[in-house]
């Protein structure tokens, strides 16, 4: 079974630009979450999508947005990039059970560098 | 407000001995806890989880203990192996939320 696939693996952008990151979840997983990892703040939750609907959102500015498609693939977009957006962006997929509890399986991440 | 805390940034253990990683949380709404292992420039790898209705869960060399009254959980790895050297994160979740809150991580080094 293929794992969570994130593309691209590495990205360099200039301040003020926008960027789109892609995530393909594990087959059958309908929940996709995004996380940002930085040395100073650690791993922080961005948002979670389930069946094309955003169910949960973290404390990030509106420049960070996402969407999920009918095949559960997800994209996240960051507009007007700032130097502080440089981070490892991680996508996780989950097979949510009836009880609502599920482990999240992570992709390799996209390393975004803003210069 | 750090809801999940791993107070030890690093831990060094001899190969073959037991590694014990600790994690504390403050939010009593958390009811599901997970441990992840992470290598640099890679995504976290799921290790083991525990629901708040249990106080222990075991999977091979890994055992997680949960003390709800103390809001504390720990991960025991025995015996420790060199391949266990990595950063370990504990994470907490509220049922149905799929919104993991992570600790800052503990770097575990297994010495031969």
mmCIF file of C-alpha atoms in Angstrom:
data_model
loop_
_atom_site.group_PDB
_atom_site.id
_atom_site.type_symbol
_atom_site.label_atom_id
_atom_site.label_comp_id
_atom_site.label_asym_id
_atom_site.label_seq_id
_atom_site.Cartn_x
_atom_site.Cartn_y
_atom_site.Cartn_z
ATOM 1 C CA UNK A 1 0.000 0.000 0.000
ATOM 2 C CA UNK A 2 1.494 3.342 -1.013
ATOM 3 C CA UNK A 3 2.093 5.854 1.747
ATOM 4 C CA UNK A 4 1.302 9.552 1.850
ATOM 5 C CA UNK A 5 2.936 11.336 -1.078
ATOM 6 C CA UNK A 6 3.845 15.006 -0.977
ATOM 7 C CA UNK A 7 5.103 17.061 -3.882
ATOM 8 C CA UNK A 8 7.385 18.792 -4.380
ATOM 9 C CA UNK A 9 9.956 17.701 -1.793
ATOM 10 C CA UNK A 10 11.879 20.969 -1.930
ATOM 11 C CA UNK A 11 10.879 24.446 -2.973
ATOM 12 C CA UNK A 12 12.553 27.853 -2.965
ATOM 13 C CA UNK A 13 10.376 30.927 -3.323
ATOM 14 C CA UNK A 14 10.828 34.670 -3.047
ATOM 15 C CA UNK A 15 9.083 36.858 -0.495
ATOM 16 C CA UNK A 16 5.711 38.014 -1.751
ATOM 17 C CA UNK A 17 5.175 35.038 -4.033
ATOM 18 C CA UNK A 18 2.609 32.349 -3.488
ATOM 19 C CA UNK A 19 3.085 28.592 -3.349
ATOM 20 C CA UNK A 20 0.921 25.480 -3.693
ATOM 21 C CA UNK A 21 1.855 22.186 -2.089
ATOM 22 C CA UNK A 22 0.235 18.881 -2.944
ATOM 23 C CA UNK A 23 -0.608 15.789 -0.916
ATOM 24 C CA UNK A 24 -1.944 12.393 -1.994
ATOM 25 C CA UNK A 25 -3.241 10.428 1.009
ATOM 26 C CA UNK A 26 -3.131 6.697 1.567
ATOM 27 C CA UNK A 27 -5.772 4.991 -0.531
ATOM 28 C CA UNK A 28 -9.068 4.882 1.358
ATOM 29 C CA UNK A 29 -8.138 7.629 3.800
ATOM 30 C CA UNK A 30 -10.574 10.517 3.658
ATOM 31 C CA UNK A 31 -9.099 12.770 6.311
ATOM 32 C CA UNK A 32 -6.100 14.908 5.362
ATOM 33 C CA UNK A 33 -4.335 17.253 7.767
ATOM 34 C CA UNK A 34 -1.522 19.725 7.276
ATOM 35 C CA UNK A 35 1.186 20.659 9.760
ATOM 36 C CA UNK A 36 4.035 23.143 9.800
ATOM 37 C CA UNK A 37 7.333 22.298 11.462
ATOM 38 C CA UNK A 38 9.820 25.009 12.366
ATOM 39 C CA UNK A 39 12.765 24.920 14.792
ATOM 40 C CA UNK A 40 11.181 27.557 17.016
ATOM 41 C CA UNK A 41 7.527 26.488 17.092
ATOM 42 C CA UNK A 42 7.789 22.751 16.567
ATOM 43 C CA UNK A 43 4.982 20.868 14.836
ATOM 44 C CA UNK A 44 1.852 22.975 14.534
ATOM 45 C CA UNK A 45 -1.542 22.052 13.120
ATOM 46 C CA UNK A 46 -2.685 24.070 10.116
ATOM 47 C CA UNK A 47 -6.001 22.530 9.048
ATOM 48 C CA UNK A 48 -7.838 19.281 8.411
ATOM 49 C CA UNK A 49 -10.106 18.273 5.565
ATOM 50 C CA UNK A 50 -12.599 15.451 5.413
ATOM 51 C CA UNK A 51 -14.755 14.732 2.364
ATOM 52 C CA UNK A 52 -13.763 18.039 0.760
ATOM 53 C CA UNK A 53 -14.779 20.070 3.831
ATOM 54 C CA UNK A 54 -12.480 21.869 6.227
ATOM 55 C CA UNK A 55 -13.373 20.513 9.665
ATOM 56 C CA UNK A 56 -10.640 21.984 11.825
ATOM 57 C CA UNK A 57 -8.332 24.954 11.564
ATOM 58 C CA UNK A 58 -5.260 25.980 13.532
ATOM 59 C CA UNK A 59 -4.079 29.439 14.497
ATOM 60 C CA UNK A 60 -2.546 30.567 11.247
ATOM 61 C CA UNK A 61 -3.278 33.721 9.237
ATOM 62 C CA UNK A 62 -5.626 33.682 6.285
ATOM 63 C CA UNK A 63 -2.648 33.570 3.903
ATOM 64 C CA UNK A 64 -2.646 29.849 4.591
ATOM 65 C CA UNK A 65 -5.453 28.012 2.856
ATOM 66 C CA UNK A 66 -6.211 24.568 1.601
ATOM 67 C CA UNK A 67 -8.667 22.409 -0.233
ATOM 68 C CA UNK A 68 -9.486 18.780 -0.767
ATOM 69 C CA UNK A 69 -10.665 17.156 -3.951
ATOM 70 C CA UNK A 70 -13.225 14.398 -4.457
ATOM 71 C CA UNK A 71 -10.425 11.799 -4.672
ATOM 72 C CA UNK A 72 -9.206 12.961 -1.206
ATOM 73 C CA UNK A 73 -6.054 14.554 -2.619
ATOM 74 C CA UNK A 74 -5.335 17.862 -0.956
ATOM 75 C CA UNK A 75 -3.485 21.057 -1.691
ATOM 76 C CA UNK A 76 -2.396 23.858 0.567
ATOM 77 C CA UNK A 77 -1.626 27.352 -0.602
ATOM 78 C CA UNK A 78 0.379 30.097 1.038
ATOM 79 C CA UNK A 79 0.030 33.562 -0.448
ATOM 80 C CA UNK A 80 2.255 36.600 -0.002
ATOM 81 C CA UNK A 81 5.106 34.515 1.361
ATOM 82 C CA UNK A 82 7.134 35.805 4.295
ATOM 83 C CA UNK A 83 10.596 34.745 5.435
ATOM 84 C CA UNK A 84 8.988 33.179 8.512
ATOM 85 C CA UNK A 85 7.024 30.789 6.328
ATOM 86 C CA UNK A 86 10.200 28.825 5.701
ATOM 87 C CA UNK A 87 9.459 25.438 7.203
ATOM 88 C CA UNK A 88 8.847 21.757 6.623
ATOM 89 C CA UNK A 89 5.201 21.323 5.654
ATOM 90 C CA UNK A 90 3.797 17.927 6.487
ATOM 91 C CA UNK A 91 0.654 16.259 5.296
ATOM 92 C CA UNK A 92 -0.987 13.431 7.210
ATOM 93 C CA UNK A 93 -3.820 11.129 6.257
ATOM 94 C CA UNK A 94 -6.109 9.211 8.563
ATOM 95 C CA UNK A 95 -8.667 6.449 8.247
ATOM 96 C CA UNK A 96 -11.210 7.809 10.652
ATOM 97 C CA UNK A 97 -13.128 5.060 12.416
ATOM 98 C CA UNK A 98 -16.723 5.179 13.592
ATOM 99 C CA UNK A 99 -15.394 6.074 17.026
ATOM 100 C CA UNK A 100 -13.643 9.082 15.547
ATOM 101 C CA UNK A 101 -10.199 7.973 16.605
ATOM 102 C CA UNK A 102 -7.477 7.325 14.064
ATOM 103 C CA UNK A 103 -3.746 7.399 13.766
ATOM 104 C CA UNK A 104 -2.324 9.970 11.388
ATOM 105 C CA UNK A 105 0.267 8.772 8.878
ATOM 106 C CA UNK A 106 2.632 11.417 7.601
ATOM 107 C CA UNK A 107 4.263 12.058 4.265
ATOM 108 C CA UNK A 108 7.921 12.989 3.782
ATOM 109 C CA UNK A 109 7.101 16.676 3.808
ATOM 110 C CA UNK A 110 7.839 19.632 1.560
ATOM 111 C CA UNK A 111 10.779 21.787 2.612
ATOM 112 C CA UNK A 112 9.864 25.384 1.711
ATOM 113 C CA UNK A 113 12.545 28.045 1.797
ATOM 114 C CA UNK A 114 11.532 31.673 1.370
ATOM 115 C CA UNK A 115 14.330 34.037 0.356
ATOM 116 C CA UNK B 1 0.281 27.979 25.888
ATOM 117 C CA UNK B 2 2.078 24.651 25.575
ATOM 118 C CA UNK B 3 -0.651 22.047 26.057
ATOM 119 C CA UNK B 4 1.694 19.111 25.495
ATOM 120 C CA UNK B 5 5.154 19.223 27.003
ATOM 121 C CA UNK B 6 8.203 17.044 26.657
ATOM 122 C CA UNK B 7 10.524 18.478 29.258
ATOM 123 C CA UNK B 8 13.629 16.546 28.258
ATOM 124 C CA UNK B 9 15.093 17.861 24.998
ATOM 125 C CA UNK B 10 17.512 14.953 24.841
ATOM 126 C CA UNK B 11 18.150 11.511 26.324
ATOM 127 C CA UNK B 12 21.132 9.216 25.980
ATOM 128 C CA UNK B 13 20.769 5.485 26.671
ATOM 129 C CA UNK B 14 23.093 2.522 26.319
ATOM 130 C CA UNK B 15 22.197 -0.139 23.758
ATOM 131 C CA UNK B 16 20.174 -2.953 25.308
ATOM 132 C CA UNK B 17 18.896 -0.839 28.194
ATOM 133 C CA UNK B 18 15.438 0.659 28.621
ATOM 134 C CA UNK B 19 14.645 4.088 27.174
ATOM 135 C CA UNK B 20 11.894 6.048 28.920
ATOM 136 C CA UNK B 21 10.504 9.150 27.260
ATOM 137 C CA UNK B 22 8.066 11.332 29.131
ATOM 138 C CA UNK B 23 5.256 13.655 28.156
ATOM 139 C CA UNK B 24 2.871 15.849 30.160
ATOM 140 C CA UNK B 25 -0.334 17.496 29.046
ATOM 141 C CA UNK B 26 -2.610 20.141 30.481
ATOM 142 C CA UNK B 27 -5.857 19.848 28.528
ATOM 143 C CA UNK B 28 -8.185 17.365 30.212
ATOM 144 C CA UNK B 29 -10.206 17.135 26.987
ATOM 145 C CA UNK B 30 -7.432 15.139 25.317
ATOM 146 C CA UNK B 31 -8.533 11.521 25.074
ATOM 147 C CA UNK B 32 -6.158 9.948 22.576
ATOM 148 C CA UNK B 33 -2.389 10.008 22.648
ATOM 149 C CA UNK B 34 0.209 9.011 20.092
ATOM 150 C CA UNK B 35 3.972 8.668 19.846
ATOM 151 C CA UNK B 36 5.896 9.393 16.676
ATOM 152 C CA UNK B 37 9.517 8.901 15.729
ATOM 153 C CA UNK B 38 11.160 11.354 13.364
ATOM 154 C CA UNK B 39 14.396 11.474 11.413
ATOM 155 C CA UNK B 40 15.682 14.793 10.009
ATOM 156 C CA UNK B 41 14.008 15.988 6.792
ATOM 157 C CA UNK B 42 11.441 13.172 6.974
ATOM 158 C CA UNK B 43 7.864 12.991 8.137
ATOM 159 C CA UNK B 44 7.051 11.532 11.581
ATOM 160 C CA UNK B 45 6.533 7.777 11.690
ATOM 161 C CA UNK B 46 3.681 6.491 13.845
ATOM 162 C CA UNK B 47 4.846 4.203 16.663
ATOM 163 C CA UNK B 48 2.074 3.519 19.120
ATOM 164 C CA UNK B 49 -1.082 5.076 20.519
ATOM 165 C CA UNK B 50 -3.301 4.845 23.566
ATOM 166 C CA UNK B 51 -6.861 5.794 24.302
ATOM 167 C CA UNK B 52 -7.765 7.462 27.571
ATOM 168 C CA UNK B 53 -9.859 4.445 28.530
ATOM 169 C CA UNK B 54 -6.654 2.438 28.895
ATOM 170 C CA UNK B 55 -3.576 2.906 31.030
ATOM 171 C CA UNK B 56 -1.184 0.747 29.045
ATOM 172 C CA UNK B 57 -0.665 -0.329 25.454
ATOM 173 C CA UNK B 58 2.102 -2.585 24.232
ATOM 174 C CA UNK B 59 3.478 -3.284 20.759
ATOM 175 C CA UNK B 60 6.662 -5.289 20.571
ATOM 176 C CA UNK B 61 9.507 -3.348 22.163
ATOM 177 C CA UNK B 62 7.298 -0.290 22.659
ATOM 178 C CA UNK B 63 4.958 0.267 25.601
ATOM 179 C CA UNK B 64 3.020 3.422 26.353
ATOM 180 C CA UNK B 65 1.712 4.162 29.834
ATOM 181 C CA UNK B 66 -0.963 6.732 30.591
ATOM 182 C CA UNK B 67 -1.609 8.269 34.008
ATOM 183 C CA UNK B 68 -4.737 10.380 33.573
ATOM 184 C CA UNK B 69 -4.793 11.750 37.097
ATOM 185 C CA UNK B 70 -1.257 13.092 36.635
ATOM 186 C CA UNK B 71 -1.872 14.021 32.984
ATOM 187 C CA UNK B 72 1.295 12.153 32.135
ATOM 188 C CA UNK B 73 2.297 9.565 29.601
ATOM 189 C CA UNK B 74 5.508 7.755 28.932
ATOM 190 C CA UNK B 75 6.991 5.622 26.186
ATOM 191 C CA UNK B 76 9.199 2.699 27.155
ATOM 192 C CA UNK B 77 11.490 1.113 24.597
ATOM 193 C CA UNK B 78 13.145 -2.108 25.646
ATOM 194 C CA UNK B 79 15.660 -3.236 24.668
ATOM 195 C CA UNK B 80 16.955 -0.051 23.051
ATOM 196 C CA UNK B 81 18.680 -0.459 19.698
ATOM 197 C CA UNK B 82 20.943 1.916 17.709
ATOM 198 C CA UNK B 83 18.218 2.308 15.074
ATOM 199 C CA UNK B 84 16.009 3.837 17.749
ATOM 200 C CA UNK B 85 18.138 6.989 17.712
ATOM 201 C CA UNK B 86 15.790 9.727 16.492
ATOM 202 C CA UNK B 87 13.559 12.519 17.769
ATOM 203 C CA UNK B 88 10.425 11.282 19.494
ATOM 204 C CA UNK B 89 7.254 13.337 19.625
ATOM 205 C CA UNK B 90 4.216 12.738 21.745
ATOM 206 C CA UNK B 91 0.924 14.063 20.444
ATOM 207 C CA UNK B 92 -2.543 14.424 21.899
ATOM 208 C CA UNK B 93 -5.924 14.527 20.243
ATOM 209 C CA UNK B 94 -9.530 15.099 21.118
ATOM 210 C CA UNK B 95 -11.801 12.343 19.827
ATOM 211 C CA UNK B 96 -13.125 13.122 16.384
ATOM 212 C CA UNK B 97 -11.091 16.309 16.051
ATOM 213 C CA UNK B 98 -8.143 14.962 14.024
ATOM 214 C CA UNK B 99 -6.149 17.928 15.261
ATOM 215 C CA UNK B 100 -2.946 16.659 16.832
ATOM 216 C CA UNK B 101 -1.159 18.807 19.396
ATOM 217 C CA UNK B 102 2.517 17.909 19.538
ATOM 218 C CA UNK B 103 5.152 18.210 22.203
ATOM 219 C CA UNK B 104 8.502 19.755 21.343
ATOM 220 C CA UNK B 105 10.203 16.403 20.974
ATOM 221 C CA UNK B 106 12.971 14.486 22.738
ATOM 222 C CA UNK B 107 16.140 13.513 20.889
ATOM 223 C CA UNK B 108 17.014 9.939 21.845
ATOM 224 C CA UNK B 109 20.552 8.711 21.273
ATOM 225 C CA UNK B 110 21.346 5.037 21.735
ATOM 226 C CA UNK B 111 25.019 4.454 22.436
ATOM 227 C CA UNK B 112 26.662 1.136 21.451
#
